[in-house]
CSV table of C-alpha atoms and ligand atoms in Angstrom, one decimal:
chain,number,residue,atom,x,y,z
A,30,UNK,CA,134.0,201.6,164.8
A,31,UNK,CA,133.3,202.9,161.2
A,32,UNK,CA,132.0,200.0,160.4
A,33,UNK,CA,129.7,199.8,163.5
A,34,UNK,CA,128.8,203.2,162.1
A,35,UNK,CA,127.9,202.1,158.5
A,36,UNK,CA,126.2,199.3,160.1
A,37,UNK,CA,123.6,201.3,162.1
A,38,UNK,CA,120.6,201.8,158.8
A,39,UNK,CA,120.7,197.7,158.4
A,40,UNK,CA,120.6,197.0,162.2
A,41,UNK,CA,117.9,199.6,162.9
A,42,UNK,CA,115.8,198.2,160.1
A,43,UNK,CA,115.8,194.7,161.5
A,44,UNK,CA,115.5,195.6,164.8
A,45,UNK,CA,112.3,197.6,163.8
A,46,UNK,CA,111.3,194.9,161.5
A,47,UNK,CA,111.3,192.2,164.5
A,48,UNK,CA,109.4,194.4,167.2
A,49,UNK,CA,106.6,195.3,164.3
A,50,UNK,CA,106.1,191.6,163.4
A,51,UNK,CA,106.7,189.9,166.5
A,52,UNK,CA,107.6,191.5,169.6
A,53,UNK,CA,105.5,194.0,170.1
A,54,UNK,CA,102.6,192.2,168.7
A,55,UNK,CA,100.4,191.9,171.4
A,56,UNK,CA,101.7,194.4,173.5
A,57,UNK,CA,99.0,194.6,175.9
A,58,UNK,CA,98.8,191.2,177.3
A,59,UNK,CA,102.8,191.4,177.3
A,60,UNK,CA,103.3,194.5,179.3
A,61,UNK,CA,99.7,196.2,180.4
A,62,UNK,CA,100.6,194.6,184.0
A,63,UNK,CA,104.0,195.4,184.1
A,64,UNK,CA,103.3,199.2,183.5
A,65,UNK,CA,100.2,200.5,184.5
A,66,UNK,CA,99.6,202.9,187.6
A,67,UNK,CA,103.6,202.4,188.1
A,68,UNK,CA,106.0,205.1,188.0
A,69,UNK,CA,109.1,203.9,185.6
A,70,UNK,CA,112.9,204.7,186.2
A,71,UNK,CA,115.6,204.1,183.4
A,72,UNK,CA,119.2,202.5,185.2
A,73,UNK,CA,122.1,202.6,183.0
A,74,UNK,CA,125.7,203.8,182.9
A,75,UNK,CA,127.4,206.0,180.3
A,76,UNK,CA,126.3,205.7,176.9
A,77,UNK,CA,123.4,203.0,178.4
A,78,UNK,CA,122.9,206.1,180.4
A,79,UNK,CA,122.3,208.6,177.6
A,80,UNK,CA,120.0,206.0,176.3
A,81,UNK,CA,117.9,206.7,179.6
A,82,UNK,CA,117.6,210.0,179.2
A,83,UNK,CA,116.2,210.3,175.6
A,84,UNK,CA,113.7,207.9,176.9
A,85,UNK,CA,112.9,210.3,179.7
A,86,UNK,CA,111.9,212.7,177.1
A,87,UNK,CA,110.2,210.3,174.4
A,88,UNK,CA,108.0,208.6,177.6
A,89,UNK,CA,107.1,212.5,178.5
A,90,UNK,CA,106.0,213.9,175.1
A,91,UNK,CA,103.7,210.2,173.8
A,92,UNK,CA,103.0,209.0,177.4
A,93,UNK,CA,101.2,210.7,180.5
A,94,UNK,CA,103.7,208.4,183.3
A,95,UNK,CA,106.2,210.0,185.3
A,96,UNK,CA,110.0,209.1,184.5
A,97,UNK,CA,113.2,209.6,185.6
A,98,UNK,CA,116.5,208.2,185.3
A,99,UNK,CA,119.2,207.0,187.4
A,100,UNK,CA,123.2,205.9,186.9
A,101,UNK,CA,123.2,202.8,187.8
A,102,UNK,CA,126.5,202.9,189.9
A,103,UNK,CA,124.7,205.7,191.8
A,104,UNK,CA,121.0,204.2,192.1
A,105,UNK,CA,122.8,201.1,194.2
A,106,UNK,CA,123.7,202.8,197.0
A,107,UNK,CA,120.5,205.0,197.5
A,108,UNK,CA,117.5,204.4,199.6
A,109,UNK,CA,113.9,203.2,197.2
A,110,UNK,CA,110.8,203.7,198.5
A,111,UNK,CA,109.2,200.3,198.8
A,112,UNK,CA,105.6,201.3,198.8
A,113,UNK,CA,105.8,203.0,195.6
A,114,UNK,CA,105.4,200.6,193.0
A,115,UNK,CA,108.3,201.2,190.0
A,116,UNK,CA,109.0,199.8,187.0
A,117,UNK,CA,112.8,200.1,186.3
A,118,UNK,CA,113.9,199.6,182.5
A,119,UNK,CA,117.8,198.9,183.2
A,120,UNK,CA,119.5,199.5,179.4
A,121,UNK,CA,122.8,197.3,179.3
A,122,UNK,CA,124.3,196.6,175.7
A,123,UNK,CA,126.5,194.0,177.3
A,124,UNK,CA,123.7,192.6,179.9
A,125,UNK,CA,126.9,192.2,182.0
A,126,UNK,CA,127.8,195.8,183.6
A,127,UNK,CA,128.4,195.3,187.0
A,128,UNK,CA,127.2,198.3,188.3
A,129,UNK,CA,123.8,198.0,186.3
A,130,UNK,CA,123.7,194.1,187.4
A,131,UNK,CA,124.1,194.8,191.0
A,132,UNK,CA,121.6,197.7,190.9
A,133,UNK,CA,118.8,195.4,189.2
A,134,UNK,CA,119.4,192.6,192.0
A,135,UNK,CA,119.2,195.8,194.2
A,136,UNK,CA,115.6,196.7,193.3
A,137,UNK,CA,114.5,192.9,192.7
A,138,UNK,CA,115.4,192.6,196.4
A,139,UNK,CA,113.0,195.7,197.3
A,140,UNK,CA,110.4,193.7,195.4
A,141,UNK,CA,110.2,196.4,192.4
A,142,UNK,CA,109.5,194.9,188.7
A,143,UNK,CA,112.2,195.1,186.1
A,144,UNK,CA,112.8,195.0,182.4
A,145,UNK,CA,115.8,194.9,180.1
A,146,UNK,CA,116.7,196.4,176.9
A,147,UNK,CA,119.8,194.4,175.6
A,148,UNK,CA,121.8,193.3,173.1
A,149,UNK,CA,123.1,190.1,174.8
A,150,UNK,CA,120.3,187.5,175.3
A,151,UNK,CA,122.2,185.5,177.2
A,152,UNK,CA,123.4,187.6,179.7
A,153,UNK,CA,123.1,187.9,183.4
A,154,UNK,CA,120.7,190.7,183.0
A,155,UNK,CA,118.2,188.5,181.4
A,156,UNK,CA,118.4,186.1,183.9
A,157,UNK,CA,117.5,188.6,186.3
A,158,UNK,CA,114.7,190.9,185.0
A,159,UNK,CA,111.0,190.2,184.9
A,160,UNK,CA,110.8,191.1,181.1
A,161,UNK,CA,113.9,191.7,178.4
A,162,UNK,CA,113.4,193.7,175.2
A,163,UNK,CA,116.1,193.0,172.8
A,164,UNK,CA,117.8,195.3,170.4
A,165,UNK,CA,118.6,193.4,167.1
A,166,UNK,CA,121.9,195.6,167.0
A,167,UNK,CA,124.4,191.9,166.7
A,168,UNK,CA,127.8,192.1,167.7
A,169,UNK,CA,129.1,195.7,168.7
A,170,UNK,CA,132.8,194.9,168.5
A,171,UNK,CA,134.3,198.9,168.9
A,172,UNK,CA,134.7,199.7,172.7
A,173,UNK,CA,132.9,202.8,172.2
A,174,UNK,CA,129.3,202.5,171.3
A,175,UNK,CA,127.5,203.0,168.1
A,176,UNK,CA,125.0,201.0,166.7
A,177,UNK,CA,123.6,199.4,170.4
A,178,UNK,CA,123.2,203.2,171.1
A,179,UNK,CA,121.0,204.0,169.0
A,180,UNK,CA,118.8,200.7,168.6
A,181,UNK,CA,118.4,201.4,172.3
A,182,UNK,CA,116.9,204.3,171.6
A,183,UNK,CA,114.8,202.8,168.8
A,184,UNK,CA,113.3,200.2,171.6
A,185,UNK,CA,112.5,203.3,173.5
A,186,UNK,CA,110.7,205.1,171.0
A,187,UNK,CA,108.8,202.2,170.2
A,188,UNK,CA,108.0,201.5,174.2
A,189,UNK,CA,106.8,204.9,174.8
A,190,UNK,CA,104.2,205.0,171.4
A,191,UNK,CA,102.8,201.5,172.6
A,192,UNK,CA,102.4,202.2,175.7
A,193,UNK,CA,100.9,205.9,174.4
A,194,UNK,CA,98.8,204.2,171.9
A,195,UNK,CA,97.3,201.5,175.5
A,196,UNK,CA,96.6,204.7,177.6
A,197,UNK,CA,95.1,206.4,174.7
A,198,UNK,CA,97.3,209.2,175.4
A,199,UNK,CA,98.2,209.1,172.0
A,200,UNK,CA,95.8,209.2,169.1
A,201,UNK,CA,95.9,205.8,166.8
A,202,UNK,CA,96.6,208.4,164.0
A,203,UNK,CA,99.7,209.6,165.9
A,204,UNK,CA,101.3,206.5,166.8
A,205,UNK,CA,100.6,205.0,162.8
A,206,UNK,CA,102.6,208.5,161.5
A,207,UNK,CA,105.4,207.6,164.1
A,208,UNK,CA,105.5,203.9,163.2
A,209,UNK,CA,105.9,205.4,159.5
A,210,UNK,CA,108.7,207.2,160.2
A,211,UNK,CA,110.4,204.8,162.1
A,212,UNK,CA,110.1,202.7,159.5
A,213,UNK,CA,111.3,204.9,156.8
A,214,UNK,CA,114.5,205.8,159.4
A,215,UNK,CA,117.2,203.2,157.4
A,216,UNK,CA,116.8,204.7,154.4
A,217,UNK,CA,117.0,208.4,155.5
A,218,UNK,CA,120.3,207.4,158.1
A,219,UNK,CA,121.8,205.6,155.2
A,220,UNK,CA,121.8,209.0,153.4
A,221,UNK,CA,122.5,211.1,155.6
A,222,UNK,CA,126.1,208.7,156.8
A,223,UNK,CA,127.2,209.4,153.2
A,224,UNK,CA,126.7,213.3,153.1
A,225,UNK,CA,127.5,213.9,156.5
A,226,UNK,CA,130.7,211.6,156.1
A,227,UNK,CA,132.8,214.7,154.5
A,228,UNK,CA,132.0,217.1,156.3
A,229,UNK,CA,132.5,215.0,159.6
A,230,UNK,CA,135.9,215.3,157.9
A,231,UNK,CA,135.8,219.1,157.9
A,232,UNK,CA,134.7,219.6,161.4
A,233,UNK,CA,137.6,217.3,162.3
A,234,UNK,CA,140.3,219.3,161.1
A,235,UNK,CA,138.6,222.6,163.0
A,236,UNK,CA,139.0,220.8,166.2
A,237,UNK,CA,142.5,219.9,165.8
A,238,UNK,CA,143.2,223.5,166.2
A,239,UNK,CA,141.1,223.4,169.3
A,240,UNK,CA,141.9,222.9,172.7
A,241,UNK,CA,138.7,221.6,174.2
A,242,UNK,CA,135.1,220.9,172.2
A,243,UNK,CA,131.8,221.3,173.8
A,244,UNK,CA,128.5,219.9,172.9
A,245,UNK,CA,124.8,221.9,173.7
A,246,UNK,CA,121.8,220.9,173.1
A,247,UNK,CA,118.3,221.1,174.4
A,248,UNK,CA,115.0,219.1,175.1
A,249,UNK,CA,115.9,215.4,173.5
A,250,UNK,CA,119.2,216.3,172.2
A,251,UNK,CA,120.4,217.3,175.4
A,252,UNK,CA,121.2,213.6,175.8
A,253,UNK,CA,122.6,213.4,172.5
A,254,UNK,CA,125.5,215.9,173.0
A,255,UNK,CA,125.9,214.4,176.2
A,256,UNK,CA,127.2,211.3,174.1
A,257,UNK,CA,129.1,213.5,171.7
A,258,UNK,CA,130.5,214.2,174.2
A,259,UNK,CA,131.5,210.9,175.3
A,260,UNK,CA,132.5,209.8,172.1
A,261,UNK,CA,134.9,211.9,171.1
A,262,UNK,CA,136.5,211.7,174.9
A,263,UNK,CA,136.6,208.0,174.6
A,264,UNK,CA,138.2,207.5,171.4
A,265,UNK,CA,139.8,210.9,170.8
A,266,UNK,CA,141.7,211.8,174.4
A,267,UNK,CA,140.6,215.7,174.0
A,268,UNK,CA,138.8,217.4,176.4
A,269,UNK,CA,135.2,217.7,176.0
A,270,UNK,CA,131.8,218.6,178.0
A,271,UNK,CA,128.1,217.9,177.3
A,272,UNK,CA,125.6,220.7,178.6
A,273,UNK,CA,122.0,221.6,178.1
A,274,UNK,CA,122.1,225.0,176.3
A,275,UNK,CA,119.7,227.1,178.8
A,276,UNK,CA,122.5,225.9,181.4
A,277,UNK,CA,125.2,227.8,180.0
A,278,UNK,CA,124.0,231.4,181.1
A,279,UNK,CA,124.5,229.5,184.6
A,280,UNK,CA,128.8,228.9,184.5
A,281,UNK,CA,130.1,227.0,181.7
A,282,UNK,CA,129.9,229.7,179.5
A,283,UNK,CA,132.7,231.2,181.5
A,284,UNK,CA,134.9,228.8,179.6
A,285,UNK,CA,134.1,230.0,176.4
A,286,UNK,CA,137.2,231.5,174.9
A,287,UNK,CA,139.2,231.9,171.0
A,288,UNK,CA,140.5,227.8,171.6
A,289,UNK,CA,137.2,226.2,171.9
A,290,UNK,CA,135.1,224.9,169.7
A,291,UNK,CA,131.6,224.2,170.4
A,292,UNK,CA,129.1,222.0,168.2
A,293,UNK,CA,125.4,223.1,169.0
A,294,UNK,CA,122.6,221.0,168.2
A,295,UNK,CA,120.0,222.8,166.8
A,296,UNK,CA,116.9,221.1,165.1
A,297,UNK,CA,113.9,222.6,164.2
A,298,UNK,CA,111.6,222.3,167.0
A,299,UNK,CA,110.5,225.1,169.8
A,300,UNK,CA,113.3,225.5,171.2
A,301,UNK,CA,115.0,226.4,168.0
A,302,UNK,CA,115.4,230.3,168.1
A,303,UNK,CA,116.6,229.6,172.0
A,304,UNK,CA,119.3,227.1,170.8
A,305,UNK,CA,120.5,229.5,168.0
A,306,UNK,CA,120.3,232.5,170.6
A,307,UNK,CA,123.2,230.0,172.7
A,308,UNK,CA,125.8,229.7,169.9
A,309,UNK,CA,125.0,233.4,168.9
A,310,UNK,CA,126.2,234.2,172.8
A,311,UNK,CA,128.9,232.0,172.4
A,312,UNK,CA,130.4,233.5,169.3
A,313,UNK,CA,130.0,236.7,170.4
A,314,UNK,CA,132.6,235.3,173.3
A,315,UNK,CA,134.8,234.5,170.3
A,316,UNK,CA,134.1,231.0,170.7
A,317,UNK,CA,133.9,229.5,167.5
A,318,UNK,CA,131.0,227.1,166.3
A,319,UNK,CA,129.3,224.9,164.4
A,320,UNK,CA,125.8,224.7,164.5
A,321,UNK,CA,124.0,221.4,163.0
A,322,UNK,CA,121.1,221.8,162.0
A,323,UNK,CA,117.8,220.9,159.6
A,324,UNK,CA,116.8,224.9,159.0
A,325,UNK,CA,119.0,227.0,156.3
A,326,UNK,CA,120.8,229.5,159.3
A,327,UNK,CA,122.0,233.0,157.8
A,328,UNK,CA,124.9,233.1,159.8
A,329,UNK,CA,126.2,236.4,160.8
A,330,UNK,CA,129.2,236.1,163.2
A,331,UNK,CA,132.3,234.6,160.9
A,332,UNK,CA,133.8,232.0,163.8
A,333,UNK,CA,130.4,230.3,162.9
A,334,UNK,CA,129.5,227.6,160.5
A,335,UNK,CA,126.4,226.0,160.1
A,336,UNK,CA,126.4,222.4,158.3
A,337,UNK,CA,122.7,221.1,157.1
A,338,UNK,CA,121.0,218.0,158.9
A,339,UNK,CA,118.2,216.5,157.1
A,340,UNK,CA,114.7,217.6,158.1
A,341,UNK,CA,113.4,215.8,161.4
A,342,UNK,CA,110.3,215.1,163.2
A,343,UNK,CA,110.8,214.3,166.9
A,344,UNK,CA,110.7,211.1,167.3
A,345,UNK,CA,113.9,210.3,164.5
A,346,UNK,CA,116.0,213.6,165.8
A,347,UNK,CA,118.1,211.7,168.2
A,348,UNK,CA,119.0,209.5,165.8
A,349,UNK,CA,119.8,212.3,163.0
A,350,UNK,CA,121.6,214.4,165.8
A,351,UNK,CA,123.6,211.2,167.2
A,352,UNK,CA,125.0,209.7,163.8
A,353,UNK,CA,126.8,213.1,162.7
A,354,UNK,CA,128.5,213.5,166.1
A,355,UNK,CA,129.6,210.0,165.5
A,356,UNK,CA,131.3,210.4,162.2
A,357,UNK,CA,133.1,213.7,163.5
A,358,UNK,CA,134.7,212.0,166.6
A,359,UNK,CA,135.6,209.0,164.7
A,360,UNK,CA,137.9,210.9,161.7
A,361,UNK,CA,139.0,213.4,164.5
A,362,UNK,CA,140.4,210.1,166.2
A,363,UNK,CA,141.8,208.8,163.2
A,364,UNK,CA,143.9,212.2,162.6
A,365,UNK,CA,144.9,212.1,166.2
A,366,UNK,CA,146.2,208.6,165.3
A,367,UNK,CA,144.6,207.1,168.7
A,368,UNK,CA,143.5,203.2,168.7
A,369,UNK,CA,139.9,204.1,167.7
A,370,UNK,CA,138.8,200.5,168.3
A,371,UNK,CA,140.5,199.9,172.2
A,372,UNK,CA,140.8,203.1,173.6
A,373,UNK,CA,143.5,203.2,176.3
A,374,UNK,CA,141.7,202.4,180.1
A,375,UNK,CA,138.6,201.3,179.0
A,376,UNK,CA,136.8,197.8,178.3
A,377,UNK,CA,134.2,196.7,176.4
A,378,UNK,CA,132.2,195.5,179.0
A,379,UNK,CA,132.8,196.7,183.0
A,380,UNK,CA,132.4,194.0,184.8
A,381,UNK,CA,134.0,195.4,188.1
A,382,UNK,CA,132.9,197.7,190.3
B,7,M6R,O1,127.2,197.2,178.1
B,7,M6R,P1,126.6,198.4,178.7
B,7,M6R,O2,125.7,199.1,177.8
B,7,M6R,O3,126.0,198.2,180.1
B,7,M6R,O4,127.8,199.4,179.0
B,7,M6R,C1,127.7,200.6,179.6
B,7,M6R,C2,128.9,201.5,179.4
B,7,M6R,O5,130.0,201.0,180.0
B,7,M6R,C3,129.1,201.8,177.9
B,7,M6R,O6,128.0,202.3,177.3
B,7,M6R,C4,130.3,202.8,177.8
B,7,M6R,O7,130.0,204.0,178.3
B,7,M6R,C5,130.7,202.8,176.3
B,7,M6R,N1,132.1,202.6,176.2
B,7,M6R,C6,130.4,204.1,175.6
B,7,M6R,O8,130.8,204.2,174.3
């Protein structure tokens, strides 16, 4: 897994490399079909499924269509409107999920239009879907995923400024600063894996005198503490929980007590002072936390620590907010002494219902 981690700057730089060169080249003959006047819903299941969700929020701020997302294991058993014409984008590392398989035939068989994003070309799913996008991520070995993650999300940020930049609602000046900073994202993730790395190394040894470790975030890093969350639950055996910060006012916050530790994603965006306000309520609960983020924080309450992110713009803070969570599950894992790699009950690729 650490090495999938240390991969992630060489596998997202050929992966944006191949889609600026070649496969988005072109985009409109490719895809102007396949997406106009059609509302689009993501399909995947867990970290496929976080996947979906940043794209929710990446297809609302560049593009003006309607999205949503669905688990794949729940979208199979649900009625679809036939007369509404979707697009589903079904995100499968493996191609081979069986739940995300069986929901594409689903859909195919209700006459909807499909694409993938993968990272296995010759999978079932590409048999299957109308159009597949691949992520250049190569083998992802470590059951719990890392590097397919977040070129997922890089094929998603690059959908959603094409498509912007084809329904003009995005300027041409606005999708060329994006394309500059995705292409400069290698080079700043590279950095920011070896800075982070010890203080993923701190944070470990605060949760292992915790009892439980939960994850908030808002807007597109809601998603991203939702698989924190996941991580450290695969690979790490503790108890953990992804919310939405504004949610916590609403229960969880009742959990809040001296033996949790909760890691709040905080970049600098609108939401900012809101986000801060959340771990403010939760210290105040005695719950202690650690707040990562790009702005210098004056911290008053002393069970909370702020740790510095690098400065983001919002198209590469999933990726800056997903890479540190990464790092702190995987050397919380190591000193729980669990098998990082093969996590007990879980497979590489589901394949069963
Ligand atoms: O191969 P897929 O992307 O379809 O797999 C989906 C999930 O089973 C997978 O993401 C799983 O949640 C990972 N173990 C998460 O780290």
């Amino acid at each position: 897994m650490l090495k999938e981690i240390h991969e992630q700057p060489e596998v997202i730089k050929a992966t944006q490399k191949n889609y600026l060169q070649e496969f988005f080249n072109d985009f409109e003959s490719k895809f102007k079909n396949l997406i106009l006047n059609k509302k689009i819903i993501f399909v995947g299941c867990g970290t496929a499924y976080h996947a979906c969700l940043v794209g929710e929020y990446y297809f609302n701020k560049y593009t003006n269509i309607d999205t949503s997302s669905e688990l794949a294991s729940e979208l199979r058993y649900k009625k679809i409107n036939k007369d509404e014409k979707i697009l589903f984008i079904f995100i499968s590392q493996s191609g081979e999920t069986m739940d995300t398989l069986m929901a594409l035939k689903y859909i195919k068989k209700n006459k909807h239009s499909s694409i993938v994003i993968t990272n296995s070309l010759q999978s079932s799913m590409v048999r299957e879907a109308d159009v597949t996008i691949p992520t250049y991520a190569d083998k992802e070995v470590g059951v719990a995923s890392t590097k397919a993650f977040t070129c997922q999300i890089l094929s998603l940020a690059n959908l959603s400024i094409e498509i912007g930049k084809m329904t003009n609602s995005i300027s041409k000046k606005d999708y060329n600063k994006n394309l500059a900073i995705l292409k400069l994202l290698p080079i700043k993730l590279k950095k920011l894996i070896i800075n982070f790395t010890p203080e993923a190394k701190k944070i470990a040894k605060k949760l292992s005198q915790s009892d439980t470790c939960y994850f908030i975030g808002r807007n597109i890093v809601y998603p991203i503490a939702l698989e924190g969350s996941l991580k450290l639950k695969e690979i790490s055996y503790m108890h953990s929980e992804g919310f939405p910060g504004g949610e916590m006012k609403h229960g969880p916050i009742a959990l809040i007590d001296k033996k949790s530790l909760t890691i709040c994603l905080s970049p600098n965006n609108e939401l900012y002072e809101k986000s801060i306000s959340n771990a403010e309520e939760i210290a105040a609960r005695n719950g202690k936390v650690i707040i990562l983020s790009s702005v210098k924080i004056q911290i008053k309450s002393l069970n909370t620590h702020n740790v510095s992110l690098p400065k983001e713009n919002f198209i590469d803070t999933p990726f800056i907010y997903t890479i540190p969570l990464q790092l702190i599950s995987y050397y919380f894992a190591l000193n729980e002494g669990t098998d990082i790699d093969q996590p007990r009950n879980l497979a590489k690729s589901v394949t069963v219902e």
